[in-house]
mmCIF file of C-alpha atoms in Angstrom:
data_model
loop_
_atom_site.group_PDB
_atom_site.id
_atom_site.type_symbol
_atom_site.label_atom_id
_atom_site.label_comp_id
_atom_site.label_asym_id
_atom_site.label_seq_id
_atom_site.Cartn_x
_atom_site.Cartn_y
_atom_site.Cartn_z
ATOM 1 C CA MET X 1 -53.228 -49.557 -6.871
ATOM 2 C CA GLU X 2 -55.426 -47.904 -9.765
ATOM 3 C CA PHE X 3 -51.891 -46.271 -9.801
ATOM 4 C CA ARG X 4 -49.697 -48.895 -10.152
ATOM 5 C CA GLU X 5 -52.500 -50.031 -12.505
ATOM 6 C CA HIS X 6 -52.507 -46.225 -15.085
ATOM 7 C CA ALA X 7 -49.069 -46.696 -15.283
ATOM 8 C CA SER X 8 -48.916 -50.715 -16.251
ATOM 9 C CA GLY X 9 -51.214 -49.334 -18.851
ATOM 10 C CA VAL X 10 -48.846 -46.309 -20.026
ATOM 11 C CA ARG X 11 -46.031 -48.606 -19.804
ATOM 12 C CA ARG X 12 -48.253 -51.331 -22.566
ATOM 13 C CA ILE X 13 -49.096 -48.172 -24.649
ATOM 14 C CA VAL X 14 -45.412 -46.661 -24.447
ATOM 15 C CA GLY X 15 -43.972 -50.413 -25.762
ATOM 16 C CA ILE X 16 -46.357 -51.000 -28.664
ATOM 17 C CA VAL X 17 -45.942 -47.578 -29.947
ATOM 18 C CA LEU X 18 -42.426 -48.146 -30.033
ATOM 19 C CA ALA X 19 -42.374 -51.572 -30.999
ATOM 20 C CA VAL X 20 -44.226 -49.846 -34.076
ATOM 21 C CA LEU X 21 -41.876 -47.303 -34.510
ATOM 22 C CA LEU X 22 -39.148 -49.997 -34.366
ATOM 23 C CA ILE X 23 -40.394 -51.987 -36.572
ATOM 24 C CA GLY X 24 -41.182 -49.187 -39.283
ATOM 25 C CA GLY X 25 -37.696 -47.791 -39.261
ATOM 26 C CA VAL X 26 -36.434 -51.420 -39.664
ATOM 27 C CA ALA X 27 -38.549 -52.434 -42.469
ATOM 28 C CA ALA X 28 -37.563 -47.902 -43.603
ATOM 29 C CA ALA X 29 -33.952 -49.451 -43.662
ATOM 30 C CA VAL X 30 -34.203 -51.968 -45.664
ATOM 31 C CA ALA X 31 -36.244 -50.115 -48.195
ATOM 32 C CA ALA X 32 -33.162 -47.615 -48.443
ATOM 33 C CA GLY X 33 -30.158 -49.996 -48.937
ATOM 34 C CA ARG X 34 -32.333 -51.848 -51.443
ATOM 35 C CA ALA X 35 -33.331 -48.189 -53.000
ATOM 36 C CA GLY X 36 -29.580 -47.419 -52.334
ATOM 37 C CA LYS X 37 -28.237 -51.357 -53.854
ATOM 38 C CA ASP X 38 -30.549 -50.689 -56.570
ATOM 39 C CA THR X 39 -28.936 -47.294 -57.756
ATOM 40 C CA SER X 40 -25.767 -48.093 -57.244
ATOM 41 C CA THR X 41 -25.672 -51.802 -59.066
ATOM 42 C CA ALA X 42 -27.781 -51.850 -61.427
ATOM 43 C CA THR X 43 -26.321 -53.100 -64.728
ATOM 44 C CA LYS X 44 -28.452 -53.483 -68.080
ATOM 45 C CA THR X 45 -27.461 -57.008 -69.718
ATOM 46 C CA VAL X 46 -26.225 -56.690 -73.226
ATOM 47 C CA ARG X 47 -26.570 -60.039 -75.333
ATOM 48 C CA GLY X 48 -23.720 -60.410 -78.492
ATOM 49 C CA VAL X 49 -21.847 -63.034 -80.070
ATOM 50 C CA ILE X 50 -18.136 -62.607 -80.794
ATOM 51 C CA GLY X 51 -15.719 -64.244 -81.873
ATOM 52 C CA SER X 52 -13.834 -66.850 -79.473
ATOM 53 C CA GLU X 53 -10.140 -64.713 -79.428
ATOM 54 C CA LYS X 54 -12.249 -62.438 -76.964
ATOM 55 C CA ALA X 55 -13.266 -64.065 -74.673
ATOM 56 C CA GLU X 56 -11.103 -64.105 -72.159
ATOM 57 C CA PHE X 57 -11.448 -60.945 -71.762
ATOM 58 C CA PHE X 58 -15.302 -60.762 -71.098
ATOM 59 C CA ALA X 59 -14.837 -63.205 -69.146
ATOM 60 C CA ASP X 60 -12.598 -61.283 -67.549
ATOM 61 C CA PRO X 61 -13.876 -60.586 -64.090
ATOM 62 C CA ASP X 62 -12.346 -57.109 -64.011
ATOM 63 C CA VAL X 63 -13.507 -55.992 -67.795
ATOM 64 C CA VAL X 64 -17.493 -56.927 -66.014
ATOM 65 C CA LYS X 65 -16.161 -54.452 -62.988
ATOM 66 C CA ALA X 66 -15.410 -52.052 -65.240
ATOM 67 C CA LEU X 67 -18.345 -52.773 -67.720
ATOM 68 C CA ALA X 68 -20.594 -52.938 -64.342
ATOM 69 C CA ALA X 69 -19.750 -49.716 -63.214
ATOM 70 C CA LYS X 70 -21.110 -48.563 -66.294
ATOM 71 C CA GLY X 71 -24.316 -49.865 -66.217
ATOM 72 C CA LEU X 72 -23.795 -52.631 -68.340
ATOM 73 C CA THR X 73 -23.741 -56.696 -68.200
ATOM 74 C CA VAL X 74 -22.002 -58.411 -71.457
ATOM 75 C CA LYS X 75 -23.500 -61.848 -72.086
ATOM 76 C CA ALA X 76 -21.555 -63.001 -75.452
ATOM 77 C CA GLU X 77 -21.621 -65.960 -77.105
ATOM 78 C CA THR X 78 -18.862 -67.170 -79.669
ATOM 79 C CA SER X 79 -19.009 -67.529 -82.967
ATOM 80 C CA GLY X 80 -16.352 -68.386 -85.933
ATOM 81 C CA SER X 81 -16.623 -64.419 -87.351
ATOM 82 C CA TRP X 82 -16.735 -65.740 -90.544
ATOM 83 C CA ALA X 83 -20.344 -67.516 -89.841
ATOM 84 C CA MET X 84 -21.998 -64.956 -87.614
ATOM 85 C CA ASP X 85 -24.035 -64.214 -90.953
ATOM 86 C CA GLN X 86 -25.343 -67.309 -90.191
ATOM 87 C CA PHE X 87 -26.213 -67.076 -86.808
ATOM 88 C CA PRO X 88 -30.023 -65.667 -85.382
ATOM 89 C CA LEU X 89 -29.719 -62.226 -84.459
ATOM 90 C CA LYS X 90 -32.534 -61.254 -83.171
ATOM 91 C CA GLY X 91 -32.817 -60.458 -79.609
ATOM 92 C CA TYR X 92 -28.594 -60.259 -79.372
ATOM 93 C CA ASP X 93 -27.402 -55.961 -78.943
ATOM 94 C CA PHE X 94 -24.420 -56.673 -81.113
ATOM 95 C CA ALA X 95 -22.343 -58.836 -82.905
ATOM 96 C CA PHE X 96 -18.168 -58.647 -82.941
ATOM 97 C CA PRO X 97 -16.205 -60.244 -85.641
ATOM 98 C CA GLY X 98 -12.249 -60.367 -85.885
ATOM 99 C CA SER X 99 -12.378 -58.091 -88.720
ATOM 100 C CA LYS X 100 -14.113 -55.693 -90.833
ATOM 101 C CA ALA X 101 -15.523 -57.680 -94.000
ATOM 102 C CA PRO X 102 -17.458 -59.476 -91.960
ATOM 103 C CA ALA X 103 -18.970 -57.064 -89.905
ATOM 104 C CA ASP X 104 -19.894 -54.536 -93.460
ATOM 105 C CA GLU X 105 -22.325 -57.595 -93.933
ATOM 106 C CA LEU X 106 -23.113 -57.966 -90.707
ATOM 107 C CA GLN X 107 -24.137 -54.037 -90.472
ATOM 108 C CA ARG X 108 -26.066 -53.930 -93.928
ATOM 109 C CA ARG X 109 -28.576 -56.042 -91.051
ATOM 110 C CA SER X 110 -28.306 -53.505 -88.542
ATOM 111 C CA PRO X 111 -31.229 -50.614 -87.609
ATOM 112 C CA VAL X 112 -29.220 -48.763 -85.862
ATOM 113 C CA LYS X 113 -26.427 -46.335 -86.697
ATOM 114 C CA GLY X 114 -22.675 -45.302 -85.786
ATOM 115 C CA GLY X 115 -21.265 -48.347 -87.112
ATOM 116 C CA PRO X 116 -19.598 -49.888 -86.864
ATOM 117 C CA ILE X 117 -17.132 -49.797 -83.953
ATOM 118 C CA ARG X 118 -13.440 -51.362 -84.032
ATOM 119 C CA PRO X 119 -11.695 -50.647 -80.341
ATOM 120 C CA PHE X 120 -8.648 -52.323 -80.954
ATOM 121 C CA TYR X 121 -7.058 -54.424 -83.423
ATOM 122 C CA SER X 122 -4.237 -56.845 -83.205
ATOM 123 C CA PRO X 123 -1.850 -58.048 -86.794
ATOM 124 C CA LEU X 124 -1.712 -61.772 -87.366
ATOM 125 C CA VAL X 125 1.127 -63.426 -86.791
ATOM 126 C CA VAL X 126 3.532 -67.119 -86.652
ATOM 127 C CA VAL X 127 4.524 -68.633 -83.517
ATOM 128 C CA ALA X 128 7.168 -70.814 -83.722
ATOM 129 C CA HIS X 129 10.019 -72.884 -82.406
ATOM 130 C CA ARG X 130 12.849 -71.701 -81.641
ATOM 131 C CA ALA X 131 14.623 -75.324 -84.298
ATOM 132 C CA ALA X 132 12.045 -74.238 -86.147
ATOM 133 C CA ALA X 133 12.465 -70.788 -86.704
ATOM 134 C CA ARG X 134 16.915 -71.626 -86.650
ATOM 135 C CA VAL X 135 15.566 -73.467 -90.214
ATOM 136 C CA LEU X 136 13.480 -71.618 -91.940
ATOM 137 C CA ALA X 137 15.828 -68.608 -91.285
ATOM 138 C CA ASP X 138 19.065 -70.785 -92.446
ATOM 139 C CA ASN X 139 16.983 -71.562 -95.794
ATOM 140 C CA GLY X 140 16.262 -68.087 -96.367
ATOM 141 C CA LEU X 141 12.285 -68.666 -95.673
ATOM 142 C CA ALA X 142 12.566 -66.200 -92.772
ATOM 143 C CA THR X 143 14.898 -63.697 -90.529
ATOM 144 C CA LEU X 144 15.624 -63.045 -86.757
ATOM 145 C CA GLY X 145 15.791 -60.577 -85.208
ATOM 146 C CA GLY X 146 17.151 -62.337 -81.389
ATOM 147 C CA LYS X 147 16.094 -65.336 -79.749
ATOM 148 C CA SER X 148 12.782 -64.412 -79.381
ATOM 149 C CA SER X 149 11.680 -62.590 -82.570
ATOM 150 C CA GLY X 150 12.165 -62.262 -86.141
ATOM 151 C CA LYS X 151 9.593 -61.893 -89.921
ATOM 152 C CA LEU X 152 8.908 -64.731 -91.681
ATOM 153 C CA LEU X 153 9.337 -63.901 -95.142
ATOM 154 C CA MET X 154 5.745 -64.681 -96.933
ATOM 155 C CA LYS X 155 7.351 -64.857 -100.849
ATOM 156 C CA PRO X 156 10.080 -66.911 -100.170
ATOM 157 C CA TYR X 157 8.033 -69.260 -97.704
ATOM 158 C CA LEU X 158 4.638 -69.666 -99.962
ATOM 159 C CA ASP X 159 7.156 -70.569 -103.322
ATOM 160 C CA ALA X 160 8.648 -73.333 -100.614
ATOM 161 C CA ALA X 161 5.101 -74.601 -100.187
ATOM 162 C CA ARG X 162 4.378 -74.755 -104.507
ATOM 163 C CA THR X 163 6.714 -76.781 -104.471
ATOM 164 C CA ASP X 164 5.727 -79.218 -101.511
ATOM 165 C CA ARG X 165 8.765 -78.492 -99.795
ATOM 166 C CA THR X 166 10.058 -80.786 -97.178
ATOM 167 C CA TRP X 167 11.887 -80.004 -93.409
ATOM 168 C CA GLN X 168 13.972 -82.729 -94.292
ATOM 169 C CA GLN X 169 14.961 -80.423 -97.731
ATOM 170 C CA LEU X 170 16.200 -77.729 -95.704
ATOM 171 C CA LYS X 171 19.830 -78.125 -93.845
ATOM 172 C CA GLY X 172 19.730 -78.750 -90.174
ATOM 173 C CA ALA X 173 16.713 -79.718 -89.906
ATOM 174 C CA ASP X 174 18.356 -83.326 -89.488
ATOM 175 C CA LYS X 175 19.101 -82.657 -86.595
ATOM 176 C CA HIS X 176 15.392 -82.381 -85.279
ATOM 177 C CA ALA X 177 13.929 -85.048 -85.260
ATOM 178 C CA GLU X 178 10.073 -83.817 -84.781
ATOM 179 C CA LEU X 179 11.094 -81.334 -87.604
ATOM 180 C CA SER X 180 9.138 -83.697 -90.588
ATOM 181 C CA GLY X 181 7.360 -83.714 -93.532
ATOM 182 C CA THR X 182 6.212 -80.583 -95.139
ATOM 183 C CA VAL X 183 6.811 -77.618 -94.319
ATOM 184 C CA PHE X 184 3.345 -75.443 -93.253
ATOM 185 C CA ILE X 185 2.061 -73.699 -91.180
ATOM 186 C CA THR X 186 -1.542 -74.638 -89.328
ATOM 187 C CA SER X 187 -4.421 -71.786 -89.426
ATOM 188 C CA THR X 188 -8.089 -71.972 -88.572
ATOM 189 C CA ASP X 189 -11.106 -72.719 -91.213
ATOM 190 C CA PRO X 190 -11.155 -70.072 -93.683
ATOM 191 C CA VAL X 191 -14.774 -70.892 -93.993
ATOM 192 C CA SER X 192 -15.589 -70.329 -90.077
ATOM 193 C CA SER X 193 -13.346 -68.695 -88.281
ATOM 194 C CA ASN X 194 -11.362 -64.989 -89.192
ATOM 195 C CA SER X 195 -7.733 -65.722 -89.217
ATOM 196 C CA GLY X 196 -7.747 -68.328 -91.881
ATOM 197 C CA ALA X 197 -9.665 -66.313 -93.757
ATOM 198 C CA LEU X 198 -7.257 -63.032 -92.741
ATOM 199 C CA TYR X 199 -4.412 -66.416 -94.177
ATOM 200 C CA LEU X 200 -5.906 -66.452 -97.678
ATOM 201 C CA ALA X 201 -6.112 -62.478 -97.554
ATOM 202 C CA ALA X 202 -2.988 -62.506 -97.478
ATOM 203 C CA ALA X 203 -1.243 -65.078 -99.066
ATOM 204 C CA SER X 204 -3.024 -64.237 -101.702
ATOM 205 C CA TYR X 205 -2.220 -60.616 -102.024
ATOM 206 C CA VAL X 206 1.766 -62.085 -102.058
ATOM 207 C CA ALA X 207 1.094 -64.672 -104.417
ATOM 208 C CA ASP X 208 -0.550 -62.655 -106.802
ATOM 209 C CA GLY X 209 2.186 -59.569 -107.254
ATOM 210 C CA GLY X 210 1.015 -57.649 -104.119
ATOM 211 C CA ARG X 211 -2.453 -57.525 -106.098
ATOM 212 C CA VAL X 212 -5.796 -57.563 -103.917
ATOM 213 C CA ALA X 213 -8.223 -59.872 -105.498
ATOM 214 C CA ALA X 214 -11.308 -58.404 -106.654
ATOM 215 C CA ASP X 215 -13.202 -60.860 -108.463
ATOM 216 C CA GLU X 216 -14.027 -64.568 -108.854
ATOM 217 C CA ALA X 217 -11.314 -64.416 -111.910
ATOM 218 C CA ALA X 218 -8.260 -62.994 -109.364
ATOM 219 C CA ALA X 219 -9.599 -65.434 -106.687
ATOM 220 C CA GLY X 220 -8.725 -67.743 -109.675
ATOM 221 C CA ARG X 221 -4.915 -67.473 -110.409
ATOM 222 C CA THR X 222 -4.326 -68.098 -106.546
ATOM 223 C CA ALA X 223 -6.407 -71.156 -105.679
ATOM 224 C CA PRO X 224 -4.294 -73.511 -105.942
ATOM 225 C CA LEU X 225 -2.007 -71.967 -104.411
ATOM 226 C CA LEU X 226 -4.342 -71.099 -101.588
ATOM 227 C CA LYS X 227 -5.903 -75.266 -101.597
ATOM 228 C CA LYS X 228 -2.675 -76.125 -101.248
ATOM 229 C CA LEU X 229 -1.327 -74.141 -98.294
ATOM 230 C CA ILE X 230 -5.260 -75.839 -96.568
ATOM 231 C CA GLN X 231 -5.343 -78.948 -97.168
ATOM 232 C CA VAL X 232 -2.250 -80.155 -96.404
ATOM 233 C CA GLN X 233 -3.271 -79.198 -93.293
ATOM 234 C CA GLY X 234 -5.875 -81.955 -92.572
ATOM 235 C CA ALA X 235 -8.429 -81.129 -89.923
ATOM 236 C CA GLN X 236 -8.928 -77.919 -89.088
ATOM 237 C CA GLN X 237 -10.567 -75.373 -85.718
ATOM 238 C CA THR X 238 -12.545 -72.885 -86.155
ATOM 239 C CA SER X 239 -10.252 -71.035 -83.619
ATOM 240 C CA THR X 240 -7.335 -70.286 -82.464
ATOM 241 C CA ASP X 241 -7.367 -70.990 -79.272
ATOM 242 C CA ALA X 242 -6.794 -74.816 -79.273
ATOM 243 C CA PRO X 243 -3.732 -74.882 -81.653
ATOM 244 C CA PHE X 244 -2.375 -72.355 -79.983
ATOM 245 C CA ARG X 245 -2.761 -74.042 -76.224
ATOM 246 C CA ASP X 246 -0.819 -77.087 -77.915
ATOM 247 C CA PHE X 247 2.047 -74.814 -79.419
ATOM 248 C CA ILE X 248 2.364 -74.158 -76.015
ATOM 249 C CA SER X 249 2.499 -77.500 -74.226
ATOM 250 C CA GLY X 250 4.158 -78.649 -76.843
ATOM 251 C CA VAL X 251 2.186 -80.519 -79.146
ATOM 252 C CA GLY X 252 1.378 -79.662 -82.784
ATOM 253 C CA ASN X 253 3.081 -78.592 -85.528
ATOM 254 C CA PRO X 254 6.358 -76.499 -85.687
ATOM 255 C CA LEU X 255 4.210 -73.326 -87.115
ATOM 256 C CA VAL X 256 1.245 -71.797 -86.461
ATOM 257 C CA LEU X 257 -1.036 -69.386 -87.008
ATOM 258 C CA VAL X 258 -2.712 -67.292 -83.950
ATOM 259 C CA TYR X 259 -3.112 -63.183 -82.872
ATOM 260 C CA GLU X 260 -0.072 -60.836 -81.720
ATOM 261 C CA SER X 261 -2.812 -60.927 -79.376
ATOM 262 C CA GLN X 262 -2.882 -64.343 -77.960
ATOM 263 C CA VAL X 263 1.265 -63.571 -77.367
ATOM 264 C CA ALA X 264 1.386 -60.306 -75.586
ATOM 265 C CA SER X 265 -1.239 -61.718 -73.634
ATOM 266 C CA LEU X 266 0.389 -64.698 -72.518
ATOM 267 C CA LEU X 267 3.654 -62.359 -71.699
ATOM 268 C CA MET X 268 2.174 -59.151 -69.080
ATOM 269 C CA GLN X 269 0.677 -62.409 -67.243
ATOM 270 C CA GLY X 270 4.048 -63.818 -67.391
ATOM 271 C CA GLN X 271 2.847 -66.935 -68.043
ATOM 272 C CA GLU X 272 6.121 -69.630 -69.988
ATOM 273 C CA THR X 273 6.599 -69.010 -72.739
ATOM 274 C CA GLY X 274 8.749 -72.478 -73.602
ATOM 275 C CA ASP X 275 11.162 -72.179 -77.114
ATOM 276 C CA LEU X 276 8.747 -69.505 -78.274
ATOM 277 C CA VAL X 277 9.821 -67.585 -81.513
ATOM 278 C CA LEU X 278 6.938 -64.577 -82.667
ATOM 279 C CA LEU X 279 7.832 -64.228 -86.529
ATOM 280 C CA TYR X 280 5.917 -61.345 -88.303
ATOM 281 C CA PRO X 281 5.096 -62.198 -91.767
ATOM 282 C CA ASP X 282 6.942 -59.565 -93.554
ATOM 283 C CA THR X 283 3.046 -59.102 -95.460
ATOM 284 C CA THR X 284 0.419 -59.551 -92.886
ATOM 285 C CA VAL X 285 -3.215 -58.800 -92.208
ATOM 286 C CA SER X 286 -5.094 -57.274 -89.016
ATOM 287 C CA SER X 287 -7.242 -58.451 -87.169
ATOM 288 C CA ASP X 288 -10.192 -55.783 -86.829
ATOM 289 C CA HIS X 289 -12.098 -56.346 -84.016
ATOM 290 C CA THR X 290 -15.345 -54.541 -85.577
ATOM 291 C CA LEU X 291 -18.774 -54.605 -83.036
ATOM 292 C CA VAL X 292 -21.673 -53.790 -85.708
ATOM 293 C CA PRO X 293 -24.770 -51.986 -82.814
ATOM 294 C CA LEU X 294 -27.821 -53.911 -83.289
ATOM 295 C CA THR X 295 -29.193 -51.656 -80.757
ATOM 296 C CA ASP X 296 -28.781 -48.397 -78.856
ATOM 297 C CA THR X 297 -27.368 -50.730 -76.175
ATOM 298 C CA GLY X 298 -25.060 -52.394 -77.992
ATOM 299 C CA ARG X 299 -23.636 -48.966 -79.726
ATOM 300 C CA GLN X 300 -22.874 -47.435 -75.971
ATOM 301 C CA LEU X 301 -20.884 -51.016 -75.753
ATOM 302 C CA GLY X 302 -19.166 -50.208 -78.512
ATOM 303 C CA GLU X 303 -18.224 -46.588 -77.737
ATOM 304 C CA LEU X 304 -17.010 -46.841 -74.088
ATOM 305 C CA LEU X 305 -14.645 -50.044 -75.318
ATOM 306 C CA SER X 306 -13.539 -47.530 -77.452
ATOM 307 C CA ALA X 307 -13.237 -44.428 -75.352
ATOM 308 C CA ASP X 308 -13.299 -45.766 -71.733
ATOM 309 C CA PRO X 309 -9.466 -45.302 -70.483
ATOM 310 C CA ARG X 310 -10.147 -48.734 -67.949
ATOM 311 C CA LEU X 311 -11.258 -50.720 -70.162
ATOM 312 C CA ARG X 312 -8.564 -49.569 -73.251
ATOM 313 C CA GLU X 313 -6.781 -50.229 -70.346
ATOM 314 C CA LEU X 314 -7.865 -54.298 -70.002
ATOM 315 C CA ALA X 315 -7.958 -54.508 -73.785
ATOM 316 C CA VAL X 316 -4.415 -53.840 -73.871
ATOM 317 C CA ARG X 317 -3.530 -56.069 -71.165
ATOM 318 C CA HIS X 318 -4.906 -59.118 -72.784
ATOM 319 C CA GLY X 319 -3.311 -58.269 -75.859
ATOM 320 C CA PHE X 320 -4.677 -55.956 -78.085
ATOM 321 C CA ARG X 321 -3.937 -52.495 -79.514
ATOM 322 C CA PRO X 322 -5.900 -49.750 -78.956
ATOM 323 C CA GLN X 323 -7.021 -48.323 -82.106
ATOM 324 C CA GLY X 324 -4.936 -44.633 -82.694
ATOM 325 C CA ALA X 325 -3.584 -45.080 -79.715
ATOM 326 C CA ALA X 326 0.107 -47.015 -80.076
ATOM 327 C CA ALA X 327 1.843 -45.353 -76.581
ATOM 328 C CA GLU X 328 -0.882 -47.737 -74.971
ATOM 329 C CA PHE X 329 -0.103 -50.754 -76.715
ATOM 330 C CA THR X 330 4.528 -49.565 -76.193
ATOM 331 C CA ALA X 331 3.857 -48.721 -72.369
ATOM 332 C CA ALA X 332 2.425 -51.930 -71.719
ATOM 333 C CA THR X 333 5.046 -54.715 -74.029
ATOM 334 C CA ALA X 334 7.900 -52.214 -72.639
ATOM 335 C CA ASP X 335 9.106 -55.005 -70.748
ATOM 336 C CA HIS X 336 8.308 -57.674 -73.800
ATOM 337 C CA THR X 337 10.639 -56.124 -76.927
ATOM 338 C CA ASP X 338 11.830 -59.129 -77.336
ATOM 339 C CA TYR X 339 9.300 -61.065 -78.625
ATOM 340 C CA ILE X 340 6.856 -58.162 -79.443
ATOM 341 C CA ASP X 341 7.608 -55.361 -82.519
ATOM 342 C CA GLN X 342 6.080 -52.660 -81.093
ATOM 343 C CA LYS X 343 6.285 -51.027 -84.063
ATOM 344 C CA LEU X 344 5.470 -53.308 -86.508
ATOM 345 C CA THR X 345 8.672 -51.872 -88.531
ATOM 346 C CA GLY X 346 8.407 -53.533 -92.521
ATOM 347 C CA VAL X 347 5.411 -55.081 -91.714
ATOM 348 C CA ARG X 348 3.469 -54.667 -94.718
ATOM 349 C CA GLN X 349 -0.328 -54.754 -94.579
ATOM 350 C CA ALA X 350 -1.753 -56.371 -97.501
ATOM 351 C CA PRO X 351 -5.615 -54.825 -98.248
ATOM 352 C CA VAL X 352 -8.366 -56.835 -96.988
ATOM 353 C CA PRO X 353 -10.884 -58.664 -100.788
ATOM 354 C CA THR X 354 -14.435 -58.115 -100.300
ATOM 355 C CA ALA X 355 -16.192 -60.962 -97.882
ATOM 356 C CA THR X 356 -17.661 -61.757 -101.153
ATOM 357 C CA VAL X 357 -14.299 -62.384 -102.732
ATOM 358 C CA LEU X 358 -13.026 -64.098 -99.658
ATOM 359 C CA ARG X 359 -15.609 -66.346 -99.203
ATOM 360 C CA THR X 360 -15.379 -67.450 -102.545
ATOM 361 C CA MET X 361 -11.224 -67.586 -102.569
ATOM 362 C CA ALA X 362 -11.816 -69.564 -98.638
ATOM 363 C CA ARG X 363 -14.748 -72.443 -100.292
ATOM 364 C CA ARG X 364 -12.439 -72.568 -103.351
ATOM 365 C CA THR X 365 -9.329 -74.199 -100.828
ATOM 366 C CA ARG X 366 -12.498 -77.158 -100.047
ATOM 367 C CA GLY X 367 -12.983 -78.478 -103.644
#
């Protein structure tokens, strides 16, 4: 009896010890698991304001994953590039407008060195429905290099705009009921939107004989024409997304100013483009997407977007041209050269006025 009681007591003690060890082991395993998880997935949140044309890029799950692998989670809000100077930037790590001029303004408010940073760019282009492109070409306003691409001749187009030329005055337009009214390009609001402002930069440069507007007097020389280009459109969007979606769905104006990246992205995703013809203005402006670091973490993001091979690959997948790496874009768009002019052959880049002058030009289109 004493032996059995003693053995039973021993068993109870051993059981208690094992239970304690088991609980301790489980707790240690959970702690180790948490520690391991924190080490592998912890990220710093980077807050910023971006042009809406980059929203899909930052929302791409592959981009999110690639940034997380580098320890960053991006939380971005959208704004018109030329309205970012009105944005309360306190508490933000970066601002990412679509061109250099607003970025230069923002950089003056930043305490951080090492910026601005230009990871990628995209030229402005005009998308046209095939019938519209054909009529423009037959009337000397465009040239076609094939069924799906060509060039918009800016001087003849601006001459037509100056005289309020209508589609009905163009030969061949009578065969297409959808081509009626004044010939114009749908663009975004130049007061707040990057593409709209850059449209004015290119148009003023051509209209003023290849001179970049350097002051208010120079802006005044082209003000009447620029006013016509904008006011004929009526209400304008602050982003190219909506007019581009309307164009693809077959509604809206037959000529729309967009970024090449929007078309390239659509093509690389294998989406339907309908009767889209991509016209490169023979004088255009490239949108240099320019990140302004407001903190050291923002600068880290900009450097990653510029240098990290995976993030560059993803930028190309969204149609952007990486700075200093033409081969990456060329390889990615090799199957779409019926639309994409990879080398921008014969396309002249217009210089962009200072932000002050361009704002003056934009305001005058409203007066």
